[in-house]
Amino acid sequence: MIRLLKPLEYYRQKYGTSLYGLGKLYLMMEKQHNRGQEGAGMACVKLNVEPGNEYMFRERAEGKDAITQIFNKIHGCEDFAGELYMGHLRYSTTGKSGLSYVHPFLRRNNWRAKNLCLCGNFNMTNIDEIFQKITLQGQSPRIYSDSYITLELMGHRLDREVERNYDEARSQGLQNQEITRYIEDHIDIGNVLRTTMADFDGGYVMCGITGSGEMFAIRDPWSIRPAFYFMNDEFVALASERPVLQTTFNLECSDVKELPAGCALMVRKNGTARIEQILEQRGDAKCSFERIYFSRGSDRDIYQERKRLGEQLMPSIHDAIHGETSQTVFSFIPNTAEVAFYGMLNGFKQHLNEKKVEAIANLDHIPTHSELEKILNTYVRSEKVAWKDIKLRTFITEGVSRNDLASHVYDITYESLRPYEDNLVIIDDSIVRGTTLKESIFKILDRLHPKRIVMVSSSPQVRYPDYYGIDMPRMEEFCVFRATIELIKDRGMYKLIEDTYNECKAELEKPKEQMQNRVRNIYKPFQVEEINEKVVELLRPEGMQTPISLVYQTIEGLHRACPDYHGDWYFTGNYPTPGGNKLVNQAFINYVEKYYQFEHKF
C-alpha cells in the first residue's frame, strides 16, 4: 500500500511524473512476486474529484504474468494518477481459482465514503461463526468465503460509521454537500475495525482504502502474519516483507518498522497517519514458516536465521554420513533452501578447520610441506546437483503422462559425484507431503549412483495442518502423519487411534476456548528417528536400492535459529488460537471416519 501525502503537482515537479505512486506500487509488487503466484490486482483512489467522474479504480488479472498485464493496460493512464494505491499478489491456498477470487475486492456505493476496497493475507478459522452472526443480524451474504464475508461485514460497519457522522452533521444544522464534507472529514476507521475484527479467529493482515480517501492496515492480535511500514513527509507505505520497502524506497533496515500485534496503521483523508491499538494483543505467535520458507531470504534477519538453521544441523548430518566428510558431496534443492545450504557448509567448514588444527597440534615433529598440504587440502565438497526445470507444465497432460512429466520437474548435474563412492547430502527447507521426493527428486538423484543419500530438512517434521495461511486441512496430506499411522498399524496399536478419535470428539463438545489439540497423542509413543525411517520407507521409489537417511531440524534448533518467532504449530501442534485447536481435532475425526473402521482395518 502507498499513500501519497502531498499534492500530485509536488511529485510531478520533484520526480517528473504525476504517476509516482503507481510506479512505486509496480516496483513493490514485482519485488514481492514469487514463484507460484497465480493472479494479481491493484486499486487506486483519486482525491477531490468532482461528482460525475470516477475516483476509485481497480484492475485484476490471472496468470503468472498478471502484474505485467495490469500495468501494460494502465501504463500512462492519468486515471491512475491518484493518492492512494493498493496491490496484492494471489497465492491460492484453497484450490479455488478464477478472477473473482483475486484481490482486491470492491464494494460500491454512491456515497464516496461507503466505497470500500479490501485485500490482505489471511485465513480465518471461524468463518462459519461469523457467517451465522451476520445472518442473525439480517444480512444475506451472496458468497460463503472469508474474503467476501469480511468485505461485507466491514462494509456494513463502514455504513454505520457514515450514518453516525450523518446524524452528527444533521444535528449541527448542516445540509446537502456540507453533510458529505463533514462525513468524509470525520470518518474514524478505528471504529470500523474495532467492530469488525474483534470476533475473527485467524492470522491476517487486512488492508483497505475507501472512496473518500481513508487507508488502513490491521494485523491480527496474535501477530501471526507479518506487516512492515515506513512513513515520512511524502508518503506512507506498507508491505508484508521488509526488503520490498527497503529496495523500492532505498531505505535502511532500521528505517522500516513492524506493525505490532492487534494494531492498525491508518491514514486519514487529510493525510494524518497514526498507529492505534485496535485489538488487545492475545499472543505472540509470529509464524516461523515465514522465516523458513514463505518470506524472501533477502531480509537481513531471515538470511541469518536460515543460515543458522542449516549450520546447526551439522552434527546430525555428520552422524548420518558416518563421519565420511571427504567422501560426501553437499547440495540443495532450489530455490528457497539455498541460504540454509550455505549455513550447512559453514558448519562443516568449521568442523573441518577444528580437525585440521587438531591434526597439526598432534604432530610430534615439524611437518613437511607435503604433510601440511595433505592436512590443509581436506575440504567440504559442494556441487549444484539438482536443477529445477521451471518450463515444464504438467497440467497439459493427464494420467500416466502427467506423472511422467512430474518426475522430470528436476534435473541433475551428471557426474557431479563419484558413483558408488560418494555420499550425497541434499538440503531442502521443508518436507511436507513428500510427493515431489517420491515422484521426482529421489528418482533423479539415484541416477548419480551415490553410496548414500542423506535428505535434510532445515525445518522440523511438519505434523499438523496450518489454518492461518496455507490451507491444508487434511491430515493425510502430511508424510510424517502417514508414516506415524503406518507405525501404529505395524505395532497393532489401534486403540491409540480409537482413543484419540474419541478424545477429539469430546473436545468438540467443549466451548471453543477450552479445546485442546488431542491429535498430539498419536505421536507420543514414537521417537523422531522411528518416524523418519518409516517416512523413508513410504517415499522410496519402487526399485530404488540406494540407502536413504532423513535428517530433520529439531524444535529446539528452530527456536535457537529464530528466537523471536514462536509460531511453531506446524511442528508442535501448539495452535495460538482456539480455532486452530478446533480445526485440527475435526481434521483427525474426518480422517478416521474416511479411512478407518473400528474392527481395526484401514
Coordinates of C-alpha atoms in Angstrom, one line a residue, residues 79-601:
D79 CA -7.0 7.9 -14.4
F80 CA -4.5 6.1 -12.2
A81 CA -2.7 9.3 -11.1
G82 CA -4.1 9.1 -7.6
E83 CA -3.0 9.5 -4.0
L84 CA -4.0 6.0 -2.6
Y85 CA -2.7 2.7 -4.1
M86 CA -3.1 -0.8 -3.0
G87 CA -1.7 -4.0 -4.7
H88 CA -1.9 -7.7 -4.0
L89 CA -0.5 -10.9 -5.4
R90 CA -2.6 -14.0 -5.0
Y91 CA -1.1 -17.3 -4.0
S92 CA -4.1 -19.7 -3.7
T93 CA -4.1 -21.9 -0.6
T94 CA -7.6 -23.3 -1.0
G95 CA -7.6 -24.7 -4.5
K96 CA -10.2 -22.1 -5.7
S97 CA -9.3 -20.2 -8.8
G98 CA -10.8 -17.6 -11.1
L99 CA -10.7 -13.8 -11.3
S100 CA -13.5 -13.5 -8.7
Y101 CA -11.0 -14.8 -6.1
V102 CA -8.3 -12.3 -7.0
H103 CA -7.8 -9.4 -4.6
P104 CA -8.6 -6.6 -4.1
F105 CA -12.4 -6.9 -3.5
L106 CA -14.6 -3.9 -4.2
R107 CA -17.8 -2.8 -2.6
R108 CA -19.6 0.1 -4.5
N109 CA -21.9 2.9 -3.3
N110 CA -23.0 6.3 -4.5
W111 CA -21.5 7.8 -1.3
R112 CA -17.8 8.1 -1.7
A113 CA -17.2 7.3 2.0
K114 CA -19.2 4.0 1.7
N115 CA -17.0 2.6 -1.1
L116 CA -14.5 0.0 0.2
C117 CA -11.7 -1.9 -1.4
L118 CA -10.1 -4.7 0.6
C119 CA -7.2 -7.0 0.2
G120 CA -5.0 -9.0 2.5
N121 CA -3.0 -12.1 3.6
F122 CA -5.4 -14.0 5.7
N123 CA -7.1 -17.3 6.6
M124 CA -9.9 -17.3 9.1
T125 CA -10.7 -20.4 11.2
N126 CA -14.2 -19.3 12.3
I127 CA -15.9 -18.1 9.2
D128 CA -18.8 -20.3 9.9
E129 CA -19.4 -18.5 13.2
I130 CA -19.0 -15.1 11.6
F131 CA -21.5 -16.1 8.9
Q132 CA -24.0 -17.2 11.5
K133 CA -23.6 -14.0 13.4
I134 CA -24.2 -11.7 10.4
T135 CA -27.2 -13.8 9.1
L136 CA -28.8 -13.4 12.6
Q137 CA -28.4 -9.7 12.1
G138 CA -30.5 -10.0 9.0
Q139 CA -27.7 -9.9 6.3
S140 CA -27.8 -12.4 3.4
P141 CA -24.2 -12.8 2.1
R142 CA -24.2 -14.0 -1.6
I143 CA -20.9 -15.9 -1.3
Y144 CA -19.6 -18.2 1.5
S145 CA -15.9 -17.2 1.8
D146 CA -13.8 -15.4 4.3
S147 CA -12.8 -12.8 1.7
Y148 CA -16.3 -11.9 0.7
I149 CA -17.8 -12.1 4.2
T150 CA -15.1 -9.9 5.6
L151 CA -15.7 -7.3 2.9
E152 CA -19.4 -7.3 3.6
L153 CA -19.1 -7.2 7.4
M154 CA -16.5 -4.4 7.2
G155 CA -18.7 -2.6 4.6
H156 CA -21.7 -2.8 6.9
R157 CA -19.7 -1.3 9.8
L158 CA -18.4 1.4 7.4
D159 CA -22.0 2.2 6.5
R160 CA -22.8 2.6 10.2
E161 CA -19.9 4.9 10.7
V162 CA -21.0 7.1 7.8
E163 CA -24.5 7.2 9.2
R164 CA -23.2 8.1 12.7
N165 CA -21.5 11.1 11.1
Y166 CA -24.5 11.9 9.0
D167 CA -26.6 12.2 12.1
E168 CA -24.0 14.3 13.8
A169 CA -23.8 16.6 10.8
R170 CA -27.6 17.0 10.7
S171 CA -27.7 17.8 14.4
Q172 CA -25.3 20.7 13.7
G173 CA -27.7 22.1 11.1
L174 CA -25.5 21.1 8.1
Q175 CA -27.2 20.4 4.7
N176 CA -26.5 18.7 1.3
Q177 CA -22.8 18.8 0.4
E178 CA -21.9 20.2 3.7
I179 CA -23.0 16.9 5.2
T180 CA -20.9 15.0 2.7
R181 CA -17.8 17.0 3.5
Y182 CA -18.4 16.6 7.3
I183 CA -18.8 12.9 6.9
E184 CA -15.6 12.5 4.9
D185 CA -13.7 14.7 7.3
H186 CA -14.8 12.8 10.4
I187 CA -14.8 9.1 9.4
D188 CA -13.0 7.1 12.1
I189 CA -11.7 3.9 10.6
G190 CA -10.7 2.8 14.1
N191 CA -14.4 2.4 14.9
V192 CA -15.0 0.3 11.8
L193 CA -12.1 -2.0 12.6
R194 CA -13.0 -2.5 16.3
T195 CA -16.5 -3.5 15.5
T196 CA -15.5 -5.7 12.5
M197 CA -12.4 -7.6 13.6
A198 CA -13.0 -8.4 17.2
D199 CA -14.7 -11.8 16.6
F200 CA -12.3 -13.1 13.9
D201 CA -10.0 -16.1 14.8
G202 CA -7.1 -16.5 12.4
G203 CA -3.9 -15.0 11.0
Y204 CA -4.3 -11.9 8.9
V205 CA -3.0 -8.6 7.7
M206 CA -6.1 -6.8 6.3
C207 CA -5.7 -3.7 4.2
G208 CA -8.2 -1.3 2.8
I209 CA -9.0 2.0 1.1
T210 CA -12.2 3.9 0.9
G211 CA -13.6 6.1 -1.8
S212 CA -13.3 9.2 0.4
G213 CA -9.6 8.7 0.9
E214 CA -9.2 6.6 4.1
M215 CA -6.4 4.0 4.2
F216 CA -5.8 1.3 6.8
A217 CA -3.9 -2.0 7.5
I218 CA -4.6 -4.1 10.6
R219 CA -2.6 -7.0 11.9
D220 CA -4.0 -10.0 13.8
P221 CA -3.7 -9.8 17.6
W222 CA -1.5 -12.9 17.7
S223 CA 0.9 -11.3 15.2
I224 CA 0.8 -14.5 13.0
R225 CA 1.0 -12.8 9.7
P226 CA 3.7 -10.1 9.1
A227 CA 3.4 -6.4 8.1
F228 CA 6.0 -3.7 7.8
Y229 CA 5.7 0.0 7.2
F230 CA 7.5 3.3 6.6
M231 CA 6.4 6.9 6.7
N232 CA 7.9 10.3 6.0
D233 CA 6.5 13.7 4.9
E234 CA 6.0 12.4 1.3
F235 CA 4.3 9.1 1.7
V236 CA 3.2 6.2 3.9
A237 CA 3.9 2.7 2.6
L238 CA 3.2 -0.9 3.9
A239 CA 4.2 -4.4 2.7
S240 CA 4.2 -7.9 4.1
E241 CA 8.0 -8.1 3.6
R242 CA 10.6 -5.6 4.8
P243 CA 13.1 -5.8 1.9
V244 CA 10.3 -4.8 -0.5
L245 CA 10.1 -1.4 1.2
Q246 CA 13.9 -1.1 1.5
T247 CA 14.6 -1.7 -2.2
T248 CA 11.7 0.3 -3.6
F249 CA 12.4 3.4 -1.5
N250 CA 16.1 3.0 -0.8
L251 CA 15.8 2.6 2.9
E252 CA 17.9 1.2 5.6
C253 CA 16.7 -1.8 7.6
S254 CA 16.3 0.3 10.7
D255 CA 14.0 2.7 8.8
V256 CA 11.3 0.1 8.4
K257 CA 9.0 -0.7 11.3
E258 CA 7.0 -3.8 12.1
L259 CA 3.3 -3.3 12.7
P260 CA 2.6 -4.6 16.2
A261 CA 0.0 -7.3 17.0
G262 CA -3.6 -6.0 17.0
C263 CA -2.6 -2.6 15.8
A264 CA -3.7 -0.7 12.7
L265 CA -1.8 1.8 10.5
M266 CA -4.4 4.4 9.5
V267 CA -4.1 7.4 7.2
R268 CA -7.0 9.9 7.2
K269 CA -8.2 11.7 4.1
N270 CA -6.2 14.8 5.2
G271 CA -3.0 12.8 5.3
T272 CA -2.5 12.4 9.0
A273 CA -1.2 9.0 9.9
R274 CA -1.3 7.1 13.1
I275 CA -0.7 3.7 14.7
E276 CA -3.5 2.6 17.0
Q277 CA -4.1 -0.5 19.1
I278 CA -7.4 -1.8 17.8
L279 CA -7.5 -5.2 19.4
E280 CA -5.7 -6.2 22.6
Q281 CA -2.7 -8.5 21.9
R282 CA -3.7 -12.1 22.5
G283 CA -0.5 -13.9 22.0
D284 CA 3.0 -13.9 20.4
A285 CA 2.8 -16.4 17.6
K286 CA 4.8 -14.9 14.7
C287 CA 4.8 -17.5 12.0
S288 CA 8.2 -19.4 11.9
F289 CA 7.4 -20.8 8.5
E290 CA 7.6 -17.2 7.2
R291 CA 11.2 -17.3 8.2
I292 CA 11.9 -20.8 6.8
Y293 CA 10.0 -20.6 3.5
F294 CA 7.3 -18.0 2.8
S295 CA 9.2 -14.7 3.0
R296 CA 12.1 -13.8 0.8
G297 CA 15.5 -14.6 2.0
S298 CA 16.9 -11.2 1.2
D299 CA 15.7 -9.8 4.5
R300 CA 18.7 -9.2 6.8
D301 CA 17.3 -11.2 9.7
I302 CA 15.7 -14.0 7.7
Y303 CA 19.0 -14.6 5.8
Q304 CA 20.9 -15.1 9.1
E305 CA 18.2 -17.2 10.6
R306 CA 18.1 -19.6 7.6
K307 CA 21.9 -19.8 7.7
R308 CA 21.7 -20.8 11.4
L309 CA 19.0 -23.4 10.6
G310 CA 21.5 -25.1 8.2
E311 CA 24.6 -24.6 10.3
Q312 CA 23.3 -26.2 13.5
L313 CA 22.3 -29.4 11.6
M314 CA 26.0 -30.3 11.1
P315 CA 26.3 -32.8 13.9
S316 CA 23.2 -34.8 12.9
I317 CA 24.3 -34.8 9.2
H318 CA 27.9 -35.8 10.3
D319 CA 26.4 -38.8 12.1
A320 CA 24.2 -39.7 9.1
I321 CA 27.3 -39.9 6.8
H322 CA 29.2 -41.8 9.4
G323 CA 31.8 -39.1 9.6
E324 CA 32.8 -39.5 5.9
T325 CA 33.1 -35.8 5.1
S326 CA 35.7 -36.2 2.4
Q327 CA 33.6 -38.8 0.7
T328 CA 30.5 -36.6 0.6
V329 CA 29.1 -34.1 -1.8
F330 CA 26.8 -31.4 -0.3
S331 CA 24.0 -29.7 -2.3
F332 CA 20.5 -28.3 -2.0
I333 CA 17.0 -28.3 -3.6
P334 CA 16.5 -25.0 -5.4
N335 CA 15.5 -22.3 -4.6
T336 CA 14.4 -21.4 -1.0
A337 CA 16.9 -23.9 0.6
E338 CA 20.0 -22.2 -0.8
V339 CA 20.6 -20.0 2.2
A340 CA 20.3 -22.9 4.7
F341 CA 22.8 -24.8 2.4
Y342 CA 25.3 -22.0 2.9
G343 CA 24.8 -22.4 6.7
M344 CA 25.3 -26.1 6.4
L345 CA 28.5 -25.7 4.5
N346 CA 29.8 -23.2 7.2
G347 CA 29.1 -25.7 9.9
F348 CA 31.1 -28.4 8.1
K349 CA 33.9 -25.9 7.3
Q350 CA 34.2 -25.0 10.9
H351 CA 34.2 -28.7 11.8
L352 CA 37.0 -29.5 9.3
N353 CA 39.1 -26.5 10.5
E354 CA 38.9 -27.8 14.0
K355 CA 40.1 -31.2 12.8
K356 CA 43.0 -29.6 10.9
V357 CA 44.1 -27.6 13.9
E358 CA 43.9 -30.8 16.0
A359 CA 45.9 -32.8 13.4
I360 CA 48.7 -30.2 13.2
A361 CA 48.8 -29.8 17.0
N362 CA 49.1 -33.5 17.5
L363 CA 52.2 -33.8 15.2
D364 CA 55.3 -34.7 17.2
H365 CA 57.6 -33.1 14.7
I366 CA 57.9 -30.1 12.4
P367 CA 55.6 -31.1 9.4
T368 CA 56.9 -31.3 5.9
H369 CA 55.3 -29.4 3.1
S370 CA 53.5 -32.5 1.8
E371 CA 52.2 -33.3 5.3
L372 CA 50.8 -29.8 5.7
E373 CA 49.4 -29.9 2.2
K374 CA 47.6 -33.2 2.9
I375 CA 46.0 -31.8 6.1
L376 CA 45.0 -28.4 4.7
N377 CA 43.6 -29.8 1.4
T378 CA 40.8 -31.5 3.2
Y379 CA 37.8 -29.5 2.3
V380 CA 34.0 -29.6 2.0
R381 CA 32.9 -30.7 -1.4
S382 CA 29.8 -28.9 -2.7
E383 CA 28.1 -29.0 -6.1
K384 CA 24.9 -27.8 -7.7
V385 CA 23.5 -31.3 -8.1
A386 CA 19.8 -30.5 -8.6
W387 CA 18.2 -28.1 -11.1
K388 CA 14.5 -27.2 -11.3
D389 CA 13.0 -27.1 -14.8
I390 CA 10.5 -24.2 -14.4
K391 CA 9.4 -24.5 -18.0
L392 CA 7.6 -27.8 -17.5
R393 CA 3.8 -27.5 -17.2
T394 CA 2.4 -30.8 -16.0
F395 CA -1.2 -29.7 -16.4
I396 CA -1.2 -30.2 -20.2
T397 CA -1.4 -34.0 -19.9
E398 CA -3.2 -36.4 -17.6
G399 CA -2.8 -39.8 -16.0
V400 CA 0.5 -41.7 -16.7
S401 CA 1.8 -39.0 -19.0
R402 CA 1.3 -36.3 -16.3
N403 CA 3.1 -38.4 -13.7
D404 CA 6.0 -38.9 -16.2
L405 CA 6.3 -35.2 -16.6
A406 CA 6.1 -34.6 -12.9
S407 CA 9.1 -36.9 -12.4
H408 CA 11.1 -34.6 -14.7
V409 CA 10.5 -31.3 -12.9
Y410 CA 14.0 -31.7 -11.5
D411 CA 17.2 -32.5 -13.4
I412 CA 20.7 -33.3 -12.2
T413 CA 24.3 -32.3 -13.0
Y414 CA 25.6 -35.6 -14.4
E415 CA 28.9 -37.0 -13.0
S416 CA 28.9 -34.4 -10.2
L417 CA 29.9 -37.1 -7.7
R418 CA 31.9 -40.3 -7.9
P419 CA 29.4 -43.2 -8.5
Y420 CA 29.1 -45.7 -5.6
E421 CA 31.8 -43.9 -3.7
D422 CA 30.4 -40.6 -2.6
N423 CA 27.6 -39.8 -0.2
L424 CA 25.1 -37.2 -1.3
V425 CA 23.7 -34.7 1.3
I426 CA 21.0 -32.6 -0.1
I427 CA 19.1 -30.0 1.9
D428 CA 15.5 -28.6 1.5
D429 CA 13.7 -26.0 3.5
S430 CA 10.9 -28.4 4.5
I431 CA 9.4 -31.8 3.7
V432 CA 5.6 -31.6 3.8
R433 CA 3.7 -34.1 1.5
G434 CA 6.8 -35.9 0.2
T435 CA 5.2 -36.3 -3.2
T436 CA 8.0 -34.5 -5.0
L437 CA 10.6 -36.5 -3.3
K438 CA 8.9 -39.8 -4.2
E439 CA 7.9 -38.9 -7.8
S440 CA 10.9 -36.8 -8.8
I441 CA 13.8 -35.9 -6.6
F442 CA 14.8 -39.4 -5.3
K443 CA 14.5 -40.9 -8.8
I444 CA 16.6 -38.3 -10.5
L445 CA 19.3 -38.3 -7.7
D446 CA 19.5 -42.0 -7.9
R447 CA 20.9 -41.7 -11.5
L448 CA 24.1 -40.3 -9.9
H449 CA 24.5 -43.6 -8.1
P450 CA 25.5 -42.2 -4.7
K451 CA 26.7 -44.5 -2.0
R452 CA 24.0 -43.0 0.3
I453 CA 21.5 -40.1 0.1
V454 CA 21.0 -38.0 3.2
M455 CA 17.9 -35.9 2.7
V456 CA 18.0 -32.9 5.1
S457 CA 15.1 -30.6 6.1
S458 CA 16.0 -27.3 7.6
S459 CA 12.6 -27.3 9.4
P460 CA 11.3 -29.8 11.9
Q461 CA 8.8 -32.6 11.0
V462 CA 5.6 -31.0 9.7
R463 CA 3.0 -32.9 11.7
Y464 CA -0.1 -30.6 11.7
P465 CA -2.2 -28.5 9.3
D466 CA -1.8 -24.8 9.1
Y467 CA -5.1 -22.9 9.3
Y468 CA -3.7 -19.4 9.2
G469 CA -2.0 -19.1 5.8
I470 CA -1.7 -22.3 3.8
D471 CA -5.0 -24.1 3.8
M472 CA -4.1 -27.8 4.1
P473 CA -6.8 -29.2 6.3
R474 CA -6.4 -32.9 5.6
M475 CA -4.1 -34.9 8.0
E476 CA -3.3 -37.5 5.3
E477 CA -1.5 -34.8 3.2
F478 CA 1.5 -34.9 5.6
C479 CA 4.0 -37.7 5.0
V480 CA 5.0 -37.6 8.7
F481 CA 1.4 -38.2 9.7
R482 CA 1.1 -41.1 7.2
A483 CA 4.3 -42.6 8.5
T484 CA 3.1 -42.4 12.1
I485 CA -0.2 -44.2 11.2
E486 CA 1.8 -46.9 9.5
L487 CA 3.9 -47.4 12.7
I488 CA 0.6 -47.7 14.6
K489 CA -0.6 -50.3 12.2
D490 CA 2.7 -52.2 12.3
R491 CA 2.6 -52.5 16.1
G492 CA -1.1 -53.2 16.4
M493 CA -1.7 -50.0 18.4
Y494 CA -5.2 -49.5 17.0
K495 CA -6.6 -48.5 20.4
L496 CA -4.5 -45.3 20.2
I497 CA -6.4 -44.3 17.1
E498 CA -9.8 -45.0 18.7
D499 CA -8.8 -43.2 21.9
T500 CA -7.6 -40.2 20.1
Y501 CA -10.7 -40.1 17.9
N502 CA -12.9 -40.2 20.9
E503 CA -10.9 -37.5 22.7
C504 CA -11.1 -35.3 19.6
K505 CA -14.9 -35.7 19.5
A506 CA -15.1 -34.9 23.3
E507 CA -13.1 -31.7 22.7
L508 CA -15.6 -30.5 20.1
E509 CA -18.3 -30.7 22.7
K510 CA -16.5 -28.1 24.8
P511 CA -16.6 -24.3 24.4
K512 CA -14.0 -23.5 21.7
E513 CA -11.8 -21.5 24.1
Q514 CA -11.4 -24.7 26.3
M515 CA -10.5 -27.1 23.5
Q516 CA -7.1 -28.7 23.4
N517 CA -5.3 -30.4 20.5
R518 CA -5.7 -34.1 21.1
V519 CA -4.1 -35.2 17.8
R520 CA -0.7 -34.7 19.5
N521 CA -1.3 -38.0 21.3
I522 CA -0.7 -40.2 18.3
Y523 CA 3.0 -39.0 18.0
K524 CA 3.8 -39.5 21.7
P525 CA 4.8 -43.2 21.5
F526 CA 7.4 -42.7 18.8
Q527 CA 10.9 -41.2 18.5
V528 CA 11.6 -38.8 15.7
E529 CA 14.1 -41.4 14.2
E530 CA 11.5 -44.1 14.1
I531 CA 9.1 -41.8 12.2
N532 CA 12.0 -40.8 9.9
E533 CA 12.7 -44.4 9.0
K534 CA 9.0 -45.0 8.2
V535 CA 8.9 -41.8 6.0
V536 CA 11.8 -43.1 4.0
E537 CA 10.0 -46.4 3.6
L538 CA 6.9 -44.7 2.3
L539 CA 8.7 -42.3 0.0
R540 CA 11.3 -44.6 -1.5
P541 CA 10.5 -45.1 -5.2
E542 CA 9.9 -48.7 -6.3
G543 CA 13.1 -50.4 -7.3
M544 CA 15.5 -47.8 -5.8
Q545 CA 18.3 -49.5 -3.9
T546 CA 20.4 -46.6 -2.7
P547 CA 20.2 -46.2 1.1
I548 CA 18.4 -43.1 2.2
S549 CA 18.5 -41.3 5.5
L550 CA 16.4 -38.4 6.7
V551 CA 17.7 -35.6 9.0
Y552 CA 15.2 -33.1 10.3
Q553 CA 15.7 -29.8 12.2
T554 CA 14.8 -30.1 15.9
I555 CA 12.2 -28.0 17.6
E556 CA 15.0 -26.7 19.9
G557 CA 17.1 -25.9 16.8
L558 CA 14.2 -24.0 15.2
H559 CA 13.8 -21.8 18.4
R560 CA 17.6 -21.2 18.6
A561 CA 17.7 -20.1 14.9
C562 CA 14.5 -18.0 15.0
P563 CA 14.3 -16.9 18.7
D564 CA 11.6 -14.2 18.1
Y565 CA 9.2 -16.3 16.1
H566 CA 7.2 -18.6 18.4
G567 CA 4.5 -19.7 15.9
D568 CA 5.5 -23.3 15.6
W569 CA 2.1 -25.0 15.4
Y570 CA 3.0 -26.8 12.1
F571 CA 5.6 -28.8 14.1
T572 CA 4.4 -28.9 17.7
G573 CA 0.6 -28.6 17.4
N574 CA 0.6 -25.6 19.7
Y575 CA -2.0 -23.6 17.9
P576 CA -2.1 -19.9 19.1
T577 CA -5.9 -19.5 18.7
P578 CA -8.9 -21.6 19.8
G579 CA -9.9 -22.0 16.1
G580 CA -6.7 -23.9 15.4
N581 CA -7.4 -26.5 18.1
K582 CA -10.9 -26.9 17.0
L583 CA -10.0 -27.5 13.3
V584 CA -7.1 -29.9 14.0
N585 CA -9.4 -32.1 16.2
Q586 CA -12.0 -32.0 13.4
A587 CA -9.4 -32.9 10.8
F588 CA -8.4 -36.1 12.7
I589 CA -12.1 -37.0 13.1
N590 CA -12.5 -36.6 9.3
Y591 CA -9.5 -38.7 8.6
V592 CA -10.6 -41.6 10.9
E593 CA -14.2 -41.6 9.5
K594 CA -12.9 -41.7 6.0
Y595 CA -10.2 -44.4 6.3
Y596 CA -10.7 -46.4 9.5
Q597 CA -13.2 -48.9 10.6
F598 CA -13.2 -49.8 14.3
E599 CA -12.7 -53.5 13.6
H600 CA -9.1 -52.5 13.2
K601 CA -8.9 -52.1 9.4

